[in-house]
Structure formats: structure tokens, C-alpha cells
Tab-separated table of C-alpha atoms and ligand atoms in Angstrom:
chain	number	residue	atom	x	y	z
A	1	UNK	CA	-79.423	-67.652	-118.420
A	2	UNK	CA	-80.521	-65.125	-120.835
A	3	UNK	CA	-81.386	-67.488	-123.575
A	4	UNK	CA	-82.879	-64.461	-126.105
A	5	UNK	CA	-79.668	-62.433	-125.422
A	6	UNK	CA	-77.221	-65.283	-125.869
A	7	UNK	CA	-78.675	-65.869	-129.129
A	8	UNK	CA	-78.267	-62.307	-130.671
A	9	UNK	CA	-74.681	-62.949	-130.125
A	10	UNK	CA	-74.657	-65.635	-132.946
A	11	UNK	CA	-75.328	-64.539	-136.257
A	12	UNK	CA	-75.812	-67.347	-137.817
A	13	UNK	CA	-79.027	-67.854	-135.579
A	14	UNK	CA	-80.421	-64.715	-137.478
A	15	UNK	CA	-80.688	-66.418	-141.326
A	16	UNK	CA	-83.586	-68.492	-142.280
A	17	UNK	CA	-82.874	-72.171	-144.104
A	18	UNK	CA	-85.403	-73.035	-146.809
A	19	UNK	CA	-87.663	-70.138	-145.507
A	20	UNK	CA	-87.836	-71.160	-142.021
A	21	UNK	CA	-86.083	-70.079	-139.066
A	22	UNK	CA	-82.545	-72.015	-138.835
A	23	UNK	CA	-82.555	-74.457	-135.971
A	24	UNK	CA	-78.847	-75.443	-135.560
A	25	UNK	CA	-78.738	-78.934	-133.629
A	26	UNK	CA	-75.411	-79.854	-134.960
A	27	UNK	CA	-73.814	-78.388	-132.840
A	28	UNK	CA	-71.405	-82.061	-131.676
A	29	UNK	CA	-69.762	-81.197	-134.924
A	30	UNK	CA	-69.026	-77.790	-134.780
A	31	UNK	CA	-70.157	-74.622	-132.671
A	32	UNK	CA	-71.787	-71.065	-133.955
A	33	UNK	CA	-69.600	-68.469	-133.208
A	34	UNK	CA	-70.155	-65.600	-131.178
A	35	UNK	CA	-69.834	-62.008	-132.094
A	36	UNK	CA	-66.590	-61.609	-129.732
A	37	UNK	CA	-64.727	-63.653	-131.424
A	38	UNK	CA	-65.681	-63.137	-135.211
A	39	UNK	CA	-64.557	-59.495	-134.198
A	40	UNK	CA	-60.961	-60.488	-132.366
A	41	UNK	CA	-60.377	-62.512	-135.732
A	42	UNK	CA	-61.358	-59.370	-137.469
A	43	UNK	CA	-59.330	-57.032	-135.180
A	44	UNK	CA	-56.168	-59.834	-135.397
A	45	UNK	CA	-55.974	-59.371	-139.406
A	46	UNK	CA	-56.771	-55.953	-139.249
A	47	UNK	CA	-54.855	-54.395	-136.530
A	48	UNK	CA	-51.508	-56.707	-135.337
A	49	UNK	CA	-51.475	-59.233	-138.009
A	50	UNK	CA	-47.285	-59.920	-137.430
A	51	UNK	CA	-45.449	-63.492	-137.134
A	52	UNK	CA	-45.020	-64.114	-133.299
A	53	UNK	CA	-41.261	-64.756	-131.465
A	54	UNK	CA	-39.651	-63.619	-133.944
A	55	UNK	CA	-39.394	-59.915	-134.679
A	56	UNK	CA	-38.232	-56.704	-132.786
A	57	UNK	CA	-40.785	-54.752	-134.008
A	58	UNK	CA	-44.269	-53.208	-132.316
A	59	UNK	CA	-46.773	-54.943	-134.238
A	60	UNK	CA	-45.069	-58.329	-133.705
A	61	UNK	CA	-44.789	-57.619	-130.066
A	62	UNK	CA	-48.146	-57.232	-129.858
A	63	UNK	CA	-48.720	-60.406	-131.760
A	64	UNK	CA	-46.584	-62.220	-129.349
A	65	UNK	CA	-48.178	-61.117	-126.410
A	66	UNK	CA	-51.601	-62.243	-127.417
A	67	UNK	CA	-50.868	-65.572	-129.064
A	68	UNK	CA	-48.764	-66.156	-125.251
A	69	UNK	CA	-51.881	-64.745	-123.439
A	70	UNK	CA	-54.274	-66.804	-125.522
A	71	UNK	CA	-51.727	-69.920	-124.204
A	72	UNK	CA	-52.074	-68.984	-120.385
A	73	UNK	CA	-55.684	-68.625	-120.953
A	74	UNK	CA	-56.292	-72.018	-122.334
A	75	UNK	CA	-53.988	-73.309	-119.494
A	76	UNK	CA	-55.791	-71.858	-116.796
A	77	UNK	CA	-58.932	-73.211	-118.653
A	78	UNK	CA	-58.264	-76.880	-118.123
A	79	UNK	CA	-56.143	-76.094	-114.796
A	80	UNK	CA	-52.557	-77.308	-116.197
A	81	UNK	CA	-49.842	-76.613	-113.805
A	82	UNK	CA	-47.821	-74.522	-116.344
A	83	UNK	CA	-48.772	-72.549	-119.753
A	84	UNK	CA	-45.418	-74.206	-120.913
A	85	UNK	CA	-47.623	-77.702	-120.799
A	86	UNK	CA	-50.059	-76.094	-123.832
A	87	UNK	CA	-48.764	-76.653	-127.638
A	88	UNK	CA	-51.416	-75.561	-130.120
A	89	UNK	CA	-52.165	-77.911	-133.089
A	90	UNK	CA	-54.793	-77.276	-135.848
A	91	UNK	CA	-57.348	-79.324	-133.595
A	92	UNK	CA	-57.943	-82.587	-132.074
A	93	UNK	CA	-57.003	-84.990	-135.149
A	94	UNK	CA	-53.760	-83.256	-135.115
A	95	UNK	CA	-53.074	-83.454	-131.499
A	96	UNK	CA	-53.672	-86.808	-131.595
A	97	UNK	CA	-51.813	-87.982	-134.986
A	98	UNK	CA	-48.840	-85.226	-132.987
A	99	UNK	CA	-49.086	-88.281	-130.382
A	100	UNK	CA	-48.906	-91.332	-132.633
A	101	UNK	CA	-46.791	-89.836	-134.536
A	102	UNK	CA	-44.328	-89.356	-131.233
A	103	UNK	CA	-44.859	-92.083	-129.525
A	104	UNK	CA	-43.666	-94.253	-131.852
A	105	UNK	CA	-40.481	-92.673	-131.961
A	106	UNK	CA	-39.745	-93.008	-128.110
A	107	UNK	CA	-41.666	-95.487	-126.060
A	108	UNK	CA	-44.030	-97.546	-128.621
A	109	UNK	CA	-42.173	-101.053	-129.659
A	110	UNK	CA	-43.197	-104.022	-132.259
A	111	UNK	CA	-45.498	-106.030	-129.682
A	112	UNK	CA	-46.449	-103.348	-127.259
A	113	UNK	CA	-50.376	-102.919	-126.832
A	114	UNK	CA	-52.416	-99.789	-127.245
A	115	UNK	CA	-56.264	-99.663	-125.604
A	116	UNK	CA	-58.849	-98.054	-127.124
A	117	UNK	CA	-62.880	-97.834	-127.130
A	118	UNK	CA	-64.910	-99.442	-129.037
A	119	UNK	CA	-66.789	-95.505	-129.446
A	120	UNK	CA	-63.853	-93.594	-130.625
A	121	UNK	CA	-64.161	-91.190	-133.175
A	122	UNK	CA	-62.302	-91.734	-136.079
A	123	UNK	CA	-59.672	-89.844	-135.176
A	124	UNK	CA	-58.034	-91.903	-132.498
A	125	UNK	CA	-58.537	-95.217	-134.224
A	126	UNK	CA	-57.113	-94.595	-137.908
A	127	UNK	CA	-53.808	-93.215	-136.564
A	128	UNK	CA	-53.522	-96.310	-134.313
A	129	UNK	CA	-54.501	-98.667	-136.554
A	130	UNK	CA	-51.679	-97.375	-138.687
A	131	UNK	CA	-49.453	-97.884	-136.290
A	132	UNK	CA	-50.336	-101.532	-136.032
A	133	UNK	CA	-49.929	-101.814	-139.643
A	134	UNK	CA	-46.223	-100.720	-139.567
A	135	UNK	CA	-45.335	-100.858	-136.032
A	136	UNK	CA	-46.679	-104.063	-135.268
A	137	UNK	CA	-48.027	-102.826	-131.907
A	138	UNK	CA	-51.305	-104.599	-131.012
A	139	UNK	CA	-54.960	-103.019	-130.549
A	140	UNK	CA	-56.968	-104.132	-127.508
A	141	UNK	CA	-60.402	-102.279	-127.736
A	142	UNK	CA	-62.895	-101.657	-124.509
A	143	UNK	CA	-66.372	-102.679	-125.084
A	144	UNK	CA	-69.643	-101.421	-123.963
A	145	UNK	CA	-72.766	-102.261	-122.214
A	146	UNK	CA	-76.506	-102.037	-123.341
A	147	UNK	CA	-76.548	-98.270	-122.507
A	148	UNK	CA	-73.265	-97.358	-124.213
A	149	UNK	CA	-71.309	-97.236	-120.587
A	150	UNK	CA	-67.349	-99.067	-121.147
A	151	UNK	CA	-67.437	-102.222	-119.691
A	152	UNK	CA	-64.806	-101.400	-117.214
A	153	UNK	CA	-65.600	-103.743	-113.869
A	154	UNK	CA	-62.879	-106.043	-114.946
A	155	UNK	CA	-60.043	-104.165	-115.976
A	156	UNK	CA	-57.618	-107.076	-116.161
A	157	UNK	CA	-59.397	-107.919	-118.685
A	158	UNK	CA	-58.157	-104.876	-121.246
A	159	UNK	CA	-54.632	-104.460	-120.127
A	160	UNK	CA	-51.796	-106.379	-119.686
A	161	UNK	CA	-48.090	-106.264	-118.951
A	162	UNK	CA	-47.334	-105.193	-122.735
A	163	UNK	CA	-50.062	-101.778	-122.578
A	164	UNK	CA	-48.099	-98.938	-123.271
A	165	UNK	CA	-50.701	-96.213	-124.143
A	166	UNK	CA	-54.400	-95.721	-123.202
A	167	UNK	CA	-56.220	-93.515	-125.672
A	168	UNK	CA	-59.835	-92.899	-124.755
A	169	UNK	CA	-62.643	-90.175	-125.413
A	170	UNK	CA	-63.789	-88.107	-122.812
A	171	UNK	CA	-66.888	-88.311	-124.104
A	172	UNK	CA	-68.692	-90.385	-127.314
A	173	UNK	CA	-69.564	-88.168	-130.241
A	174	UNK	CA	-72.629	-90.526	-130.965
A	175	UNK	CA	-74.026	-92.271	-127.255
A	176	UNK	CA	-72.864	-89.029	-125.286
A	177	UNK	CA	-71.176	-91.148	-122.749
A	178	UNK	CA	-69.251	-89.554	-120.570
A	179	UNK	CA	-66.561	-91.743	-119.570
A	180	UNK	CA	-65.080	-92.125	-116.022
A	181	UNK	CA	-61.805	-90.687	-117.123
A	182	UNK	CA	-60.313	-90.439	-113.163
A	183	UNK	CA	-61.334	-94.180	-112.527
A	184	UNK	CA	-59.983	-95.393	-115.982
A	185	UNK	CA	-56.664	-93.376	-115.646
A	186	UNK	CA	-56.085	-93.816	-112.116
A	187	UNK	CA	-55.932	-97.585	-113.142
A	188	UNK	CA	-54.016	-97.374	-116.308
A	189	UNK	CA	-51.256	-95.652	-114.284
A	190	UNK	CA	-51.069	-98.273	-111.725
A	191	UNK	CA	-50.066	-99.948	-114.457
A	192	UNK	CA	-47.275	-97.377	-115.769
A	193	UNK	CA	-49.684	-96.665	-119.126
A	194	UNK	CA	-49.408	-93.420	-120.786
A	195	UNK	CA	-52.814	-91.914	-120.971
A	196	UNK	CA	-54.065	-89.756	-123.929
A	197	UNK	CA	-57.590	-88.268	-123.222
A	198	UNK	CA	-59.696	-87.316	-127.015
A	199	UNK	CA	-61.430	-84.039	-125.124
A	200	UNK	CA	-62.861	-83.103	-128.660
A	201	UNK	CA	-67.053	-83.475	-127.433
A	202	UNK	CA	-65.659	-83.547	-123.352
A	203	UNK	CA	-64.298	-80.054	-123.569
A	204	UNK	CA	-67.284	-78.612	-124.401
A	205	UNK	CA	-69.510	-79.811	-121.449
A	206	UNK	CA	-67.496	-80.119	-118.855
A	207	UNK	CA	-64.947	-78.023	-116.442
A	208	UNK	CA	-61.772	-79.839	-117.318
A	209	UNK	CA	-59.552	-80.265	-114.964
A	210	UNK	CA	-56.390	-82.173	-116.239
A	211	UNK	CA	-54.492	-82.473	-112.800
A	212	UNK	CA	-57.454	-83.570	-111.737
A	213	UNK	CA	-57.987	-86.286	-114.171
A	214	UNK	CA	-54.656	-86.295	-113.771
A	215	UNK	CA	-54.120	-87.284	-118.180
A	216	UNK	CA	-50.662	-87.182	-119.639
A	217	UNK	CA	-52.240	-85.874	-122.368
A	218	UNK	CA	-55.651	-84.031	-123.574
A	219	UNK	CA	-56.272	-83.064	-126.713
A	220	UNK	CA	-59.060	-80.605	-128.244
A	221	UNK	CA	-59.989	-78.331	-131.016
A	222	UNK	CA	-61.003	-74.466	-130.744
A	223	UNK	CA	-64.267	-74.520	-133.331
A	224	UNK	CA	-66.118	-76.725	-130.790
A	225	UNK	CA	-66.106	-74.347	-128.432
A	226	UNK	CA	-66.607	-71.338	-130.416
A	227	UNK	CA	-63.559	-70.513	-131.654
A	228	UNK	CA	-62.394	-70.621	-134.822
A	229	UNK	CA	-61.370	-73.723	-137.215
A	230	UNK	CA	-57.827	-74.552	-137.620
A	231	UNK	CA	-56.562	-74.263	-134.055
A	232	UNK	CA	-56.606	-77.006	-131.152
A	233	UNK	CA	-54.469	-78.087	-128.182
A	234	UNK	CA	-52.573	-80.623	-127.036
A	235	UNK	CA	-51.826	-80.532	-123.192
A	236	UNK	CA	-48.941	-82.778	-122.298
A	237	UNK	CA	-47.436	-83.532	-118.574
A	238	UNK	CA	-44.489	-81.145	-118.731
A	239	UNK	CA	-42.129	-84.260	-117.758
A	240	UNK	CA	-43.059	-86.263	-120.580
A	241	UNK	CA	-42.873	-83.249	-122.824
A	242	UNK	CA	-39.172	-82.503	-121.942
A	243	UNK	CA	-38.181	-86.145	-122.855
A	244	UNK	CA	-40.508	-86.245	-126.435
A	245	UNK	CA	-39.046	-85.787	-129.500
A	246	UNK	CA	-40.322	-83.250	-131.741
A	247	UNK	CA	-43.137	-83.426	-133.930
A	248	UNK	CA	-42.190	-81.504	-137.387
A	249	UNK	CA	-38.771	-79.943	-138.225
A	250	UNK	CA	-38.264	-76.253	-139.103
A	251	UNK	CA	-37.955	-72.262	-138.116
A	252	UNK	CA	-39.462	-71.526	-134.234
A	253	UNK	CA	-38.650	-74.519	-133.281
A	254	UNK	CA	-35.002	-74.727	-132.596
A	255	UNK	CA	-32.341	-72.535	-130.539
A	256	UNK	CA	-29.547	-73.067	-132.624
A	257	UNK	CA	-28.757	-74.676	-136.190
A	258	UNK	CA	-25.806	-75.626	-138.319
A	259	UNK	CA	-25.149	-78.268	-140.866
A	260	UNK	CA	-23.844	-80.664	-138.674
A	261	UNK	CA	-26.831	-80.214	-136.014
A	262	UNK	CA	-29.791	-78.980	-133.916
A	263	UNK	CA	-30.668	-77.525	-130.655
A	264	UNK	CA	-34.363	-77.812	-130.194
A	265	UNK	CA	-36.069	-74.739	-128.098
A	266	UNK	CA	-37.565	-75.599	-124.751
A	267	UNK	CA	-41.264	-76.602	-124.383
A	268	UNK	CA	-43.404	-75.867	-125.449
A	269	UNK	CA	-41.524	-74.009	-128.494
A	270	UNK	CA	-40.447	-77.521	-129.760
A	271	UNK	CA	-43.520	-78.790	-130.546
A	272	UNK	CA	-44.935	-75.885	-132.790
A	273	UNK	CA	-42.514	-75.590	-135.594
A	274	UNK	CA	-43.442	-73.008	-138.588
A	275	UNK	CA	-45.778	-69.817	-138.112
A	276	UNK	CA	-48.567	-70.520	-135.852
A	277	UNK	CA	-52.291	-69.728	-136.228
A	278	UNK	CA	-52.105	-67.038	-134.603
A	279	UNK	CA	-55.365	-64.933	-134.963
A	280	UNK	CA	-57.382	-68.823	-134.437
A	281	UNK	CA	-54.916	-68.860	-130.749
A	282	UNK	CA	-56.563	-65.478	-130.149
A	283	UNK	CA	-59.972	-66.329	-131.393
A	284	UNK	CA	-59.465	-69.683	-128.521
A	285	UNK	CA	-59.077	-67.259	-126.401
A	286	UNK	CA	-62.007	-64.525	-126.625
A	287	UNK	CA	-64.412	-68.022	-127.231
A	288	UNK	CA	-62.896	-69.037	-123.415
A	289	UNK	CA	-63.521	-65.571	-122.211
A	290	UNK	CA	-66.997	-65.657	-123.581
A	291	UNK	CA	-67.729	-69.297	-121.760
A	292	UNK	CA	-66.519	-67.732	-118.638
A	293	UNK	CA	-68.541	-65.018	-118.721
A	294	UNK	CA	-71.548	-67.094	-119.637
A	295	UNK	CA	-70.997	-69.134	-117.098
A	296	UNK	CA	-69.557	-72.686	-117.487
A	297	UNK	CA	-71.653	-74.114	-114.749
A	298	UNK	CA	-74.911	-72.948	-115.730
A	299	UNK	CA	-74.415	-73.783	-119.898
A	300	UNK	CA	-73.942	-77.464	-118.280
A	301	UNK	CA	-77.019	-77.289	-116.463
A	302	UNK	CA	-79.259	-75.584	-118.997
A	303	UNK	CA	-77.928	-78.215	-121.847
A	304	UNK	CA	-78.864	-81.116	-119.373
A	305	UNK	CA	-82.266	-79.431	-119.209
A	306	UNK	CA	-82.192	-79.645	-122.945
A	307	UNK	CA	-81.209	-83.288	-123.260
A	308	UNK	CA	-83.617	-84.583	-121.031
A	309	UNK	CA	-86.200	-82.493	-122.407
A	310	UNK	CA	-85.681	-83.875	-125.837
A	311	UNK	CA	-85.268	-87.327	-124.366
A	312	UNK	CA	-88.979	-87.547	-123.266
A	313	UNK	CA	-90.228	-85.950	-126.016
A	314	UNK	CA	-88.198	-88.902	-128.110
A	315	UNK	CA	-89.208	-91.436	-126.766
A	316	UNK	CA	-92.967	-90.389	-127.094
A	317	UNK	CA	-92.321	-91.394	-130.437
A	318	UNK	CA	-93.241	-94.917	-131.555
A	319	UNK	CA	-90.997	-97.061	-133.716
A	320	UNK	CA	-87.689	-94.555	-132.108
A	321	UNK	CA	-84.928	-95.910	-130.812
A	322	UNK	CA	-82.078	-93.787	-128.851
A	323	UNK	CA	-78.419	-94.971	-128.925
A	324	UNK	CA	-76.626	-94.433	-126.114
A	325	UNK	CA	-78.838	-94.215	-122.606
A	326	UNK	CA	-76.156	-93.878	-120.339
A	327	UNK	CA	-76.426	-92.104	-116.839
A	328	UNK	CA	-73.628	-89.364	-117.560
A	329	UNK	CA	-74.205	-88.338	-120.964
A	330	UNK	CA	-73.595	-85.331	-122.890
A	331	UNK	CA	-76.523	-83.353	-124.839
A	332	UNK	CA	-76.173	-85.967	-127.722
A	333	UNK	CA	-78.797	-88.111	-129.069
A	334	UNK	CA	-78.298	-90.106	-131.822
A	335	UNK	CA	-81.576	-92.245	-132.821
A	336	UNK	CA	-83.174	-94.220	-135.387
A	337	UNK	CA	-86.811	-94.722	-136.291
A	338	UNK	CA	-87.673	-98.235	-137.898
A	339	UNK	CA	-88.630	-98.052	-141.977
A	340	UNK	CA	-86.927	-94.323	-142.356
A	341	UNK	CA	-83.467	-94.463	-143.769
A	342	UNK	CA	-81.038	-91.557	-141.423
A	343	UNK	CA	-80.451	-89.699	-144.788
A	344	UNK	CA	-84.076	-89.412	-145.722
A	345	UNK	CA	-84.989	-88.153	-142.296
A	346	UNK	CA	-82.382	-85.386	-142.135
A	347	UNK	CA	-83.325	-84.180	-145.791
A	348	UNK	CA	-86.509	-84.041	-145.052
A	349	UNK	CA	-85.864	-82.120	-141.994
A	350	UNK	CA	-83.703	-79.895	-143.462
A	351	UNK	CA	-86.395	-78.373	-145.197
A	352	UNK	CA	-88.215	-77.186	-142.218
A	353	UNK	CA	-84.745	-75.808	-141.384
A	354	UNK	CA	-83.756	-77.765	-139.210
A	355	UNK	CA	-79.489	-78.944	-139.016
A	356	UNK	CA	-78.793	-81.883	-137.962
A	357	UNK	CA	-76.469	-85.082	-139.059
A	358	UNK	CA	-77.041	-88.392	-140.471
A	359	UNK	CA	-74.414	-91.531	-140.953
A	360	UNK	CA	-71.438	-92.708	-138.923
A	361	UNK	CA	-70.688	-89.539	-137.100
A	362	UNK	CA	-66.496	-91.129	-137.833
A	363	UNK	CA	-67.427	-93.789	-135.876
A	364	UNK	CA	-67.528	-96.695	-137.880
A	365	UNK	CA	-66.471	-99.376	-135.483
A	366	UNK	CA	-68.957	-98.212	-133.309
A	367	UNK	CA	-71.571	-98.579	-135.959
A	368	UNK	CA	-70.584	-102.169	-136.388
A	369	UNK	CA	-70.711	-102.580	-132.937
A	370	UNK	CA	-74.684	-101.608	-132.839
A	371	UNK	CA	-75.335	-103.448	-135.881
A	372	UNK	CA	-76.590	-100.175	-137.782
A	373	UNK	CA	-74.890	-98.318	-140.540
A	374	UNK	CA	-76.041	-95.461	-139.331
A	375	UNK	CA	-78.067	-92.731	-136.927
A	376	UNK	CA	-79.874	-89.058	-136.815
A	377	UNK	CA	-77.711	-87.040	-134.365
A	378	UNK	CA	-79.175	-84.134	-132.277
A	379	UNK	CA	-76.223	-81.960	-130.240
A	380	UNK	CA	-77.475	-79.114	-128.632
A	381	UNK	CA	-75.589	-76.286	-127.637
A	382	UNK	CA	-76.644	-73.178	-124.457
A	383	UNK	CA	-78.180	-70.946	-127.676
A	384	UNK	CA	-80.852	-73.994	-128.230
A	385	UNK	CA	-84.058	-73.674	-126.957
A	386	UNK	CA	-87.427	-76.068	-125.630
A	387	UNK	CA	-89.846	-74.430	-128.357
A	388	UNK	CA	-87.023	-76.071	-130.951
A	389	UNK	CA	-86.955	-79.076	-129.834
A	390	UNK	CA	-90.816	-78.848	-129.991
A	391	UNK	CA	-90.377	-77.825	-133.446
A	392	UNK	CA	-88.213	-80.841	-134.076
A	393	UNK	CA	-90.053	-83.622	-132.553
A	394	UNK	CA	-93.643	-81.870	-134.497
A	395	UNK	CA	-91.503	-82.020	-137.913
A	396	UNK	CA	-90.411	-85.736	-137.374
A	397	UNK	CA	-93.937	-86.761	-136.824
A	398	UNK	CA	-94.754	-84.801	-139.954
A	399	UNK	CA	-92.145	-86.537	-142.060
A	400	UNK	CA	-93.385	-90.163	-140.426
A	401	UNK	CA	-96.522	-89.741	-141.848
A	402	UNK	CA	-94.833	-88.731	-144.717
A	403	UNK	CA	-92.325	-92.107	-145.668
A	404	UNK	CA	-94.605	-94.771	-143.055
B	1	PMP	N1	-62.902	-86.835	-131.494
B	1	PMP	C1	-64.210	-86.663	-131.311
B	1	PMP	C2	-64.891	-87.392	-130.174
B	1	PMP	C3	-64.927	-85.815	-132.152
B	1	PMP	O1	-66.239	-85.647	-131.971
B	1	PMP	C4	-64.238	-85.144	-133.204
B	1	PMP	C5	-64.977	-84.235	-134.150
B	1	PMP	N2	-66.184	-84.705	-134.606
B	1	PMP	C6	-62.867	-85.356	-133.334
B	1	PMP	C7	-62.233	-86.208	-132.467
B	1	PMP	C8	-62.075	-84.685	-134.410
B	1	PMP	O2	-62.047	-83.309	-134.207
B	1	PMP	P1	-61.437	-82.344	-135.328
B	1	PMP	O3	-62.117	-82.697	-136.610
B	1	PMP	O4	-61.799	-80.979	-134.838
B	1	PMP	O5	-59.981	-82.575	-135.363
């Protein structure tokens, strides 16, 4: 790949931080964006800005067309068998409180049992947990090994005859893991368990194929993979969609109305009552075709180069400890160095320019779990490069000598 190309594509690359070059390595929480797609938001507001579905007129025709295009796009992206099976939210935390918020209306009951990971972001444990609270549905949470792998040989073990819904991460936001989503789901449906992949980190590094992984539902959010903030997806099975009730109330949403009662639209209309984001839909869109014509295959290969490349040169450090070794991992490394508090590091580092994150990444459990309170997260992203991860690892050693 053209590394020096790709990177005059992001602007943001261009700006120094505290007079030095900026090196962006948090990239697990949210991408740059490339030029494409600051200009289709740009041409959007400028040019066709019109509510979608609703109108006769040319502009909103045009709107229309590309908020349905940006749908068929994201559908052929993850390989779902119809567009008709793609809602878009504001972004994974919606898609998956859109679930909760569902389910509990149709097939969770008082007693029934939800399984989760113990390394799930925030996101799928608060809405869950809030379920228990009120629901009274129980929580039974998958564990992990020394590397950060689930602890999945014994799957008895997790579920019983009471699981009604599987929620898992694709991949952790903190160890990297990728999880064996086919195994884990193949078995969960044995089971009749409704399975509800969180794609936020997995849809960024890998092809996604949901027939394949064959998920009822997947759930991600457009500014990790370089579209804009305030749009997401929710992929659902198209049979389970039909049967769902609604998520909100309101205008787009319906076919007909009176005082007495309400014919909801078909899928996916249903599920995305109000005006939609469109101009983020169309920004999803351009950030897809700009993947594509990357190349999906080789970004994963060059950020595997990058991973293990920063992985050495880590643990050439003494006193550093990575979290989360596992075989499949993402290009995440969270780490802590003995007698240097996470915030201190990252401040420190920030004023060589470097971005990157300290704390609990909205993974608190998982904290507990390690006995920590906290790590130093590095995510890298195809517009990285070796010489700044050379950069890095020289700076930390710098700012050792500095606080040891
Ligand atoms: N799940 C995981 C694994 C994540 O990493 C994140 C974002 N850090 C989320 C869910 C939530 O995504 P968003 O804030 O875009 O809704």
C-alpha cells in the first residue's frame, strides 16, 4: 500500500500537537477521516440537503436515492441477504440499547438468562444490567484465559435451558481478542439463543460476513470506520425483524394512522422513526467506498504488520506488561509499565504529540477482572506507520527515565 499517499488523504495527519508531528494511535476509539468523505458531507449540506421518503420534489429524490444507496452499500458490505435487513441507528450503543430495549418487549421474561463477556465494552453490559434490574432476567458472564481468549471449551458451562440472548463482541476494545464468533454462535443456536454480535472494534479489521457468522444481529457505528459520528447500523435476520416490535414511535415509521390505531411500515422503515441522518448514511457510504478501494485485505495485513511490530518493540521494554496476548488479535495493545500511573504516561506522551488513551477504555468489569484500574491503549489504523511506532517506544523510554 501507498502508505505516504494514504496519509495525504487525512487532514488531520497534516497539524502538529505541541510542536511535533501528530501521531494518532487512538485510532480503537475513533477513525481520521478521509478527504472523500469530509467532501460528500460537504456536498450532502450543500447540494441535496432534503428529508428522505417523504417529498415529491427533486432535491428530496435525490436525497432518497442516496440515503437507500448508502443502505445497499452497507448491506453488501457485511454480505446481508437483503438491504431491507440494514436499519441505521446513531452507532453501536444505540443499536444495541435498540435491542434491549426490544427484546424485552417480545421474547425476554423475569428469569430468562442473558450471556455476556467478561470484555464487553460498556455498551453491552449497562443496558443489560438494566434489564436485570427491572426485568429480573439473570446475567451469566464468559470468562477468559491468561491471554484474554473466552474460556469457551466447556460451553455447558455458560448456558442453560433458560439463555435467551447471547450478546458478545466481535472483538475486545482493550486485549484485541478476536472472538470465534462462528464457533460461539453456531453453539448458541443449537440451543435456540438469539445472538447479538457488538461489531463496534470487529468491523473495522475484518471482512464481515454476517451469513457467514450467521448473527441475528450485528451492530456497528460509521466514525470507526471513517465515516462520520452520529450514524451506525444494526443488521437484523429479516425473520426476526418482521416479528419485532418497533423501537421509537413517530412520522416515517408507520403506513397509516388514526386515533384509534397504527399500521407500522415494513422493514426496515419501522425501525427508523423521525428524520434520519442522512448526510452521516452518505458519509457510511463514501468511508465503505474508500475501504474498498484501499483494499480491505491488504489494510488487514499491513495493520498486523503494525501490531506485531509494536509488539516486539514492547516487550523490549523492561518493567511492561501487555494485556491481552491472544493468537487472533486486533491492532490493540493496551499495556502497563510498573511505578508509572496510565494517566501520567499518556500526558507525558502527549507532549511529544503523540494520541493515545489511558483508563478503562468502558470496560470496567474487565478492569476488575485483571486486577488493574487501568491501561495505556495503542490502536493503530492503515495511515500508521513503523518510524511512529519507533517514535513511540523512543518517547516512552524517555518519559521512564523521566518518573523511574
Ligand atoms: N463496543 C465496543 C467494543 C467499542 O469499542 C465501542 C466504542 N469504544 C462501543 C461498543 C461503543 O461505540 P459507540 O460509542 O460508537 O456507540
Amino acid at each position: 500500500m501507498d502508505i505516504t499517499g494514504i496519509r495525504k488523504d487525512f487532514p488531520e495527519l497534516e497539524q502538529k500537537v505541541h510542536n511535533h508531528k501528530l501521531i494518532y494511535f487512538d485510532n480503537a476509539a475513533t477513525s481520521l477521516k478521509p478527504f472523500p468523505v469530509i467532501e460528500a458531507i460537504e456536498e450532502y449540506y450543500s447540494k441535496y440537503n432534503s428529508n428522505v421518503h417523504r417529498a415529491g420534489h427533486k432535491i428530496s429524490s435525490l436525497a432518497t436515492i442516496a440515503y437507500e444507496n448508502a443502505r445497499k452499500k452497507v448491506a453488501k458490505f457485511i454480505n446481508a441477504e437483503s438491504n431491507d435487513e440494514i436499519i441505521f441507528t446513531r452507532g453501536t450503543t444505540e443499536s444495541i440499547n435498540f435491542l434491549t430495549d426490544i427484546l424485552q418487549d417480545s421474547i425476554l421474561n423475569n428469569g430468562d438468562e442473558v450471556v455476556l463477556t467478561v470484555m464487553e465494552h460498556h455498551s453491552n453490559i449497562v443496558p443489560w444490567v438494566e434489564l436485570r434490574n427491572t426485568l429480573g432476567i439473570d446475567l451469566k458472564i464468559i470468562d477468559i484465559n491468561d491471554k484474554g481468549e473466552l474460556d469457551i471449551d466447556d460451553f455447558g458451562k455458560w448456558f442453560s435451558e433458560k439463555t435467551k440472548v447471547l450478546s458478545i463482541t466481535h472483538s475486545s476494545n482493550v486485549l484485541g481478542t478476536i472472538n470465534p464468533l462462528k464457533k460461539i454462535i453456531k453453539e448458541a443456536k443449537k440451543r435456540g439463543v438469539v445472538t447479538i454480535v457488538d461489531g463496534a472494534q470487529g468491523i473495522v479489521h475484518s471482512k464481515v460476513d454476517v451469513q457467514d457468522i450467521d448473527c441475528d444481529f450485528y451492530c456497528f457505528s460509521g466514525h470507526k470506520i471513517y465515516g462520520a459520528m452520529g450514524i451506525g447500523v444494526l443488521y437484523g435476520k429479516r425473520a426476526l425483524l418482521e416479528v419485532l416490535p418497533p423501537y421509537q414511535q413517530g412520522g416515517g415509521m408507520i403506513e397509516k394512522v388514526s386515533f384509534d390505531n397504527v399500521v407500522y411500515s415494513s422493514v426496515p422503515y419501522k425501525f427508523e422513526a423521525g428524520t434520519p441522518n442522512v448526510g452521516g448514511a452518505i458519509a457510511l457510504r463514501t468511508a465503505i467506498d474508500y475501504i474498498e478501494s484501499t483494499g480491505l485485505e491488504q489494510i488487514i495485513e499491513y495493520e498486523k504488520e503494525l501490531l506485531d511490530y509494536a509488539t516486539q518493540k514492547l516487550l523490549d521494554i523492561e518493567h511492561l506488561t501487555i494485556y491481552g496476548t491472544a493468537v487472533n488479535k486486533d491492532p490493540i495493545i493496551s499495556f502497563g509499565i510498573a511505578g508509572i500511573h496510565h494517566y501520567d504516561l499518556s500526558t507525558l506522551l502527549d507532549g511529544f504529540g503523540i494520541a493515545m488513551r489511558s483508563g478503562h477504555h468502558c470496560a470496567q468489569p474487565l478492569m476488575n477482572r485483571l486486577e488493574i484500574d487501568g491501561t495505556s491503549r495503542i490502536s493503530f489504523s492503515f495511515y500508521n506507520t513503523f518510524e511512529e511506532i519507533d517514535y513511540f517506544t523512543d518517547k516512552i523510554k524517555i518519559v521512564k527515565k523521566m518518573l523511574i
